[in-house]
Amino acid sequence: MKRFKKIAHFVLPSVLAGAFLFSSAVSAAEWKYAMEEALTDPQGLYATKFKEEIEKNSSHTIKIYPAGALGESADAMEQAQAGLLQFIDQSPGYTGAMIPEAEAFLVPYLMPSDPKQVNIFFKEGKAVNEMFHKIYREHDLELLSVFPEGEQAVTTMKEFRSPADLNGMKIRTMPSPLLLETYKAFGASPIAMSWGELIGALKTNMVDGQENPTVWIEAYGLDDLTKVLTYMGHNHYTTAVMANADFYDGLGAKDKKLIQDASDVALDYILALAVNLDAQGLGRIVRTNPGYKIVTLTEAERAPFKARAVAVEKAFIEKAGPRGKAVIDQMKKDLVNAASKAK
Ligand code: 6CS
């Protein structure tokens, strides 16, 4: 009995403490997170905030792989779907070839220019938070956040004000069938290629222009490789953060909540920041590249592009089918709600 008491007092507590340490050590995981940008770009800022939140509130750690670390975007997506990566940030401009409905984010002149409305649409809209969540699930992906990185600006060698001016201009797009459709409808000769090829293509005149948010154009010196930057008001660059669905489903309720909470914090953070980043990028271009021409198309100049966008929306619906149409209809409803809330 005496001997048992001794065990109860001295041995059991240390065994239990050891077991506790062991169980918390095995449950602490390192999760891998790949993205298409660098740590200083919008995707990197979101990823860093997400990592901070996860590491602050759990014993898990996140290892971030910036653009290029794991190959091109398509390679990283294969690894995420296979479960080799737990998290991935990939934009619909790349994902659209695999998930046709995701190209809804690329349909021109669907989104308003007002960033306040755009932020409400992404944060609260039913299309983003319910419909797309289900659609991405069918591709083994748990959709965590969708966010805009800034208004798409078109950089070209020559000024353009109309579809006729774009005639014959070779415009690089991300590898998305709908972006090719868009620039054909706008009068240009689009060429799809991944980011890794773009700088070389601009330097060798293989392409005459491209589209991207201003913050990105400035960060990667695309203004130095072209002569004019044009705001057509046709869209915002959109990106999406996802987890591998099997990995996510295998987690306990506490870790699922940890991930959802970290996504919410990172989304609020990037939504508040993205607009300023774009404005700062424009400010730096104006200061450092004074000869660079900045054009904002007037409403009258946008009208023929908007008229041509109708055919692009139709092409999207033909390809994405009835569910694609339902997504577009819901996005339009969400945008009406966002406009009334933003007032
Ligand atoms: O144009 C692209 O392909 C790239 N643009 C941005 C804003 N992010 C990543 C993407 O690869």
XYZ file of C-alpha atoms and ligand atoms in Angstrom:
354
model
C 0.000 0.000 0.000
C 2.809 2.306 1.034
C 4.566 1.422 -2.174
C 1.387 2.221 -4.198
C 1.071 5.616 -2.486
C 4.642 6.399 -3.461
C 3.846 5.529 -7.098
C 0.657 7.610 -6.965
C 2.499 10.630 -5.568
C 5.693 10.663 -7.559
C 5.534 8.368 -10.555
C 1.997 8.955 -11.867
C 2.204 12.752 -12.117
C 5.437 12.567 -14.074
C 4.017 9.855 -16.364
C 0.934 12.008 -16.994
C 3.035 15.120 -17.597
C 5.192 13.158 -20.021
C 2.124 11.825 -21.825
C 0.726 15.366 -22.073
C 3.990 16.721 -23.485
C 4.153 13.799 -25.923
C 0.556 14.270 -27.106
C 0.979 18.029 -27.610
C 4.279 17.387 -29.417
C 2.705 14.902 -31.860
C -0.326 17.093 -32.446
C 1.830 20.137 -33.349
C 2.155 20.047 -37.120
C 3.997 22.042 -39.764
C 1.527 23.001 -42.490
C 2.746 23.953 -45.957
C 1.248 26.996 -47.736
C 2.044 27.818 -51.392
C 1.183 31.036 -53.235
C 1.731 32.796 -56.556
C 3.402 35.901 -55.197
C 6.220 37.119 -52.908
C 5.837 37.855 -49.187
C 5.611 41.614 -49.872
C 2.753 41.242 -52.402
C -0.957 41.059 -51.407
C -1.005 37.217 -51.326
C 2.136 37.284 -49.184
C 0.637 39.794 -46.761
C -2.487 37.643 -46.379
C -0.348 34.484 -45.923
C 1.875 36.154 -43.315
C -1.141 37.330 -41.303
C -2.718 33.841 -41.564
C 0.553 32.254 -40.364
C 0.815 34.720 -37.448
C -2.732 33.908 -36.332
C -2.237 30.124 -36.559
C 1.081 30.242 -34.699
C -0.211 32.670 -32.053
C -3.247 30.527 -31.259
C -1.876 26.977 -31.535
C 1.309 24.945 -31.485
C 1.118 24.412 -35.264
C 3.490 26.211 -37.608
C 3.082 27.330 -41.220
C 5.825 27.204 -43.844
C 5.112 29.597 -46.701
C 6.369 28.805 -50.218
C 6.378 31.978 -52.355
C 5.967 32.062 -56.158
C 8.370 29.823 -58.022
C 9.454 27.818 -54.942
C 7.392 24.812 -56.025
C 7.271 25.346 -59.796
C 4.517 27.136 -61.741
C 0.968 27.714 -60.410
C -0.352 24.508 -61.993
C 2.373 22.421 -60.288
C 1.528 23.864 -56.879
C -2.183 23.143 -57.422
C -1.428 19.491 -58.241
C 0.548 19.235 -55.005
C -2.275 20.848 -53.017
C -4.888 18.498 -54.475
C -2.637 15.518 -53.754
C -2.348 16.649 -50.118
C 1.403 17.369 -50.273
C 0.545 20.982 -49.454
C -2.126 21.878 -46.905
C -2.861 25.413 -48.204
C -2.676 27.162 -51.552
C -3.442 30.652 -52.869
C -4.302 30.462 -56.560
C -6.152 32.993 -58.701
C -9.122 32.156 -60.966
C -6.956 33.261 -63.908
C -5.076 29.995 -63.340
C -7.759 27.856 -61.625
C -10.363 28.667 -64.304
C -8.946 26.092 -66.705
C -9.773 23.406 -64.091
C -12.898 24.943 -62.480
C -14.862 26.708 -65.258
C -17.253 28.371 -62.763
C -14.258 30.202 -61.185
C -13.954 32.209 -64.392
C -17.063 34.130 -63.268
C -14.589 36.355 -61.399
C -13.014 37.229 -64.755
C -16.208 38.278 -66.583
C -15.559 41.929 -67.538
C -17.689 44.819 -66.265
C -19.469 42.712 -63.662
C -17.679 44.309 -60.695
C -18.073 47.972 -59.769
C -14.957 50.148 -59.356
C -15.896 51.251 -55.808
C -13.596 49.247 -53.485
C -16.056 49.519 -50.580
C -18.728 47.647 -52.568
C -16.179 45.154 -53.821
C -15.008 44.382 -50.262
C -18.584 43.796 -49.030
C -19.195 41.527 -52.026
C -16.185 39.333 -51.150
C -16.690 39.327 -47.393
C -20.446 38.757 -47.232
C -21.708 37.660 -50.661
C -23.595 34.394 -50.985
C -21.923 33.547 -54.311
C -18.423 33.667 -52.811
C -19.169 32.207 -49.403
C -21.752 29.535 -50.247
C -21.858 28.698 -53.962
C -18.132 28.796 -54.666
C -17.443 26.965 -51.417
C -19.483 24.009 -52.738
C -17.947 24.181 -56.215
C -14.336 24.173 -54.955
C -15.212 21.228 -52.675
C -15.930 19.145 -55.773
C -12.253 19.646 -56.633
C -11.008 18.533 -53.200
C -10.518 22.105 -52.030
C -11.917 23.835 -48.948
C -12.305 27.487 -49.990
C -11.174 29.791 -47.165
C -11.068 33.337 -48.590
C -11.507 35.145 -51.880
C -10.146 38.671 -52.125
C -9.360 41.411 -54.672
C -5.790 42.642 -55.171
C -6.642 45.865 -57.007
C -8.270 47.093 -60.186
C -6.916 45.535 -63.366
C -4.879 48.035 -65.388
C -3.721 47.368 -68.943
C -0.150 48.294 -69.879
C 0.638 48.639 -73.590
C 3.257 50.112 -75.920
C 0.666 52.376 -77.601
C -2.292 54.324 -76.229
C -5.739 52.866 -76.909
C -9.179 54.391 -76.442
C -11.379 52.012 -78.444
C -11.585 48.372 -79.580
C -10.342 49.524 -83.011
C -7.150 50.874 -81.383
C -6.524 47.444 -79.804
C -6.658 45.778 -83.195
C -3.498 43.731 -83.765
C -2.104 44.370 -80.251
C -0.751 41.188 -78.687
C -1.978 41.211 -75.089
C -0.729 38.628 -72.617
C -3.352 37.087 -70.353
C -3.130 34.506 -67.610
C -3.828 30.979 -68.941
C -7.604 31.349 -68.767
C -9.932 30.572 -71.692
C -12.255 33.395 -70.606
C -9.491 36.007 -70.536
C -8.585 35.015 -74.103
C -12.267 35.398 -75.025
C -12.348 38.814 -73.312
C -9.392 40.323 -75.139
C -10.588 38.906 -78.469
C -13.939 40.581 -77.835
C -12.099 43.819 -76.944
C -10.446 43.749 -80.390
C -6.928 42.607 -79.399
C -4.890 39.477 -80.235
C -4.490 37.780 -76.839
C -1.774 35.287 -75.956
C -2.060 33.203 -72.765
C 1.083 32.531 -70.762
C 2.091 32.053 -67.168
C 3.715 34.804 -65.131
C 7.185 33.270 -65.430
C 7.219 33.929 -69.181
C 5.796 37.455 -69.234
C 8.854 39.645 -68.582
C 10.830 37.856 -71.324
C 7.871 38.094 -73.709
C 7.611 41.876 -73.146
C 11.377 42.337 -73.587
C 11.429 40.419 -76.870
C 8.225 42.053 -78.208
C 6.507 38.696 -78.291
C 3.652 40.572 -76.606
C 2.767 44.288 -76.683
C 0.969 44.486 -73.360
C -0.658 42.782 -70.392
C -3.116 43.377 -67.524
C -2.463 43.345 -63.771
C -3.193 45.477 -60.688
C -1.122 48.683 -60.357
C 0.649 47.463 -57.212
C 1.948 44.450 -59.176
C 2.839 46.498 -62.275
C 5.008 48.781 -60.138
C 6.557 46.015 -58.027
C 7.749 44.079 -61.080
C 8.702 47.057 -63.272
C 6.090 46.366 -65.956
C 5.781 50.142 -66.404
C 9.437 50.223 -67.507
C 8.659 47.668 -70.222
C 5.624 49.480 -71.673
C 4.621 53.075 -72.481
C 1.009 53.514 -71.316
C -1.128 52.304 -68.408
C -4.887 52.312 -68.983
C -7.748 51.947 -66.531
C -10.737 50.526 -68.416
C -12.722 49.809 -65.226
C -13.344 46.242 -66.430
C -12.382 44.197 -63.384
C -10.429 43.628 -60.176
C -7.678 41.029 -59.892
C -9.161 38.299 -57.706
C -7.444 35.504 -55.843
C -8.556 32.567 -53.666
C -7.047 30.788 -50.650
C -7.901 27.115 -50.140
C -7.009 24.116 -48.011
C -6.768 20.524 -49.182
C -10.261 19.186 -48.364
C -9.145 15.779 -46.985
C -6.607 17.441 -44.721
C -9.269 19.895 -43.517
C -11.898 17.188 -42.985
C -9.430 15.127 -40.959
C -8.892 17.915 -38.433
C -10.674 18.189 -35.103
C -13.245 20.932 -34.444
C -10.653 23.057 -32.624
C -8.199 23.102 -35.554
C -11.004 23.747 -38.064
C -12.069 26.772 -36.016
C -8.439 27.879 -35.747
C -8.166 27.877 -39.556
C -11.516 29.613 -40.100
C -10.676 32.301 -37.519
C -7.203 32.872 -39.005
C -8.776 33.171 -42.488
C -11.289 35.750 -41.216
C -8.570 37.865 -39.600
C -6.314 37.652 -42.679
C -9.236 38.513 -44.999
C -10.205 41.637 -43.009
C -6.548 42.649 -42.944
C -5.997 42.346 -46.702
C -9.357 43.921 -47.630
C -8.428 46.999 -45.603
C -4.951 47.124 -47.147
C -5.345 46.232 -50.837
C -6.801 49.548 -52.016
C -4.004 51.551 -50.357
C -1.353 49.262 -51.828
C -2.680 49.917 -55.323
C -2.742 53.710 -54.727
C 0.813 53.613 -53.342
C 1.956 51.627 -56.400
C 0.452 54.285 -58.684
C 2.118 57.050 -56.627
C 5.526 55.391 -57.033
C 5.038 55.006 -60.823
C 4.115 58.677 -61.156
C 7.183 59.738 -59.087
C 9.769 57.396 -60.563
C 8.580 57.168 -64.174
C 7.292 60.682 -65.022
C 7.224 60.042 -68.782
C 4.852 57.093 -68.370
C 1.368 57.854 -69.650
C -1.604 57.071 -67.368
C -5.013 56.994 -69.045
C -8.441 56.497 -67.485
C -11.050 55.761 -70.131
C -14.141 57.962 -69.901
C -17.621 56.450 -69.602
C -18.167 57.113 -73.321
C -14.895 55.354 -74.174
C -15.800 52.398 -71.941
C -19.221 51.968 -73.589
C -18.055 49.914 -76.636
C -15.975 47.655 -74.388
C -18.980 47.158 -72.092
C -21.140 46.308 -75.102
C -18.612 43.632 -76.125
C -18.459 42.257 -72.578
C -22.049 40.996 -72.988
C -20.816 38.332 -75.439
C -18.072 37.319 -72.984
C -20.648 36.764 -70.228
C -22.678 34.638 -72.671
C -19.586 32.601 -73.563
C -18.944 32.052 -69.853
C -22.493 30.760 -69.305
C -22.307 28.494 -72.369
C -19.161 26.896 -70.989
C -19.997 26.807 -67.274
C -23.614 25.718 -67.882
C -26.698 26.330 -65.694
C -24.635 26.419 -62.535
C -22.384 29.051 -64.121
C -25.503 31.118 -64.848
C -26.744 30.668 -61.280
C -23.368 31.890 -59.996
C -23.437 34.998 -62.197
C -27.054 35.743 -61.180
C -26.120 35.433 -57.501
C -23.011 37.594 -57.966
C -25.205 40.310 -59.482
C -27.627 40.089 -56.522
C -24.704 40.212 -54.071
C -23.396 43.312 -55.839
C -26.782 45.050 -55.569
C -26.766 44.284 -51.804
C -23.171 45.475 -51.506
C -24.039 48.749 -53.270
C -26.894 49.468 -50.848
C -24.763 48.550 -47.796
C -21.829 50.675 -48.964
C -23.955 53.886 -49.006
O -0.121 37.989 -63.937
C 0.108 37.042 -63.224
O 0.213 35.905 -63.686
C 0.310 37.276 -61.730
N -0.424 38.436 -61.300
C -0.639 38.647 -60.024
C -1.245 39.922 -59.560
N -0.407 37.712 -59.109
C 0.171 36.416 -59.405
C 0.039 36.073 -60.878
O 0.907 35.047 -61.238
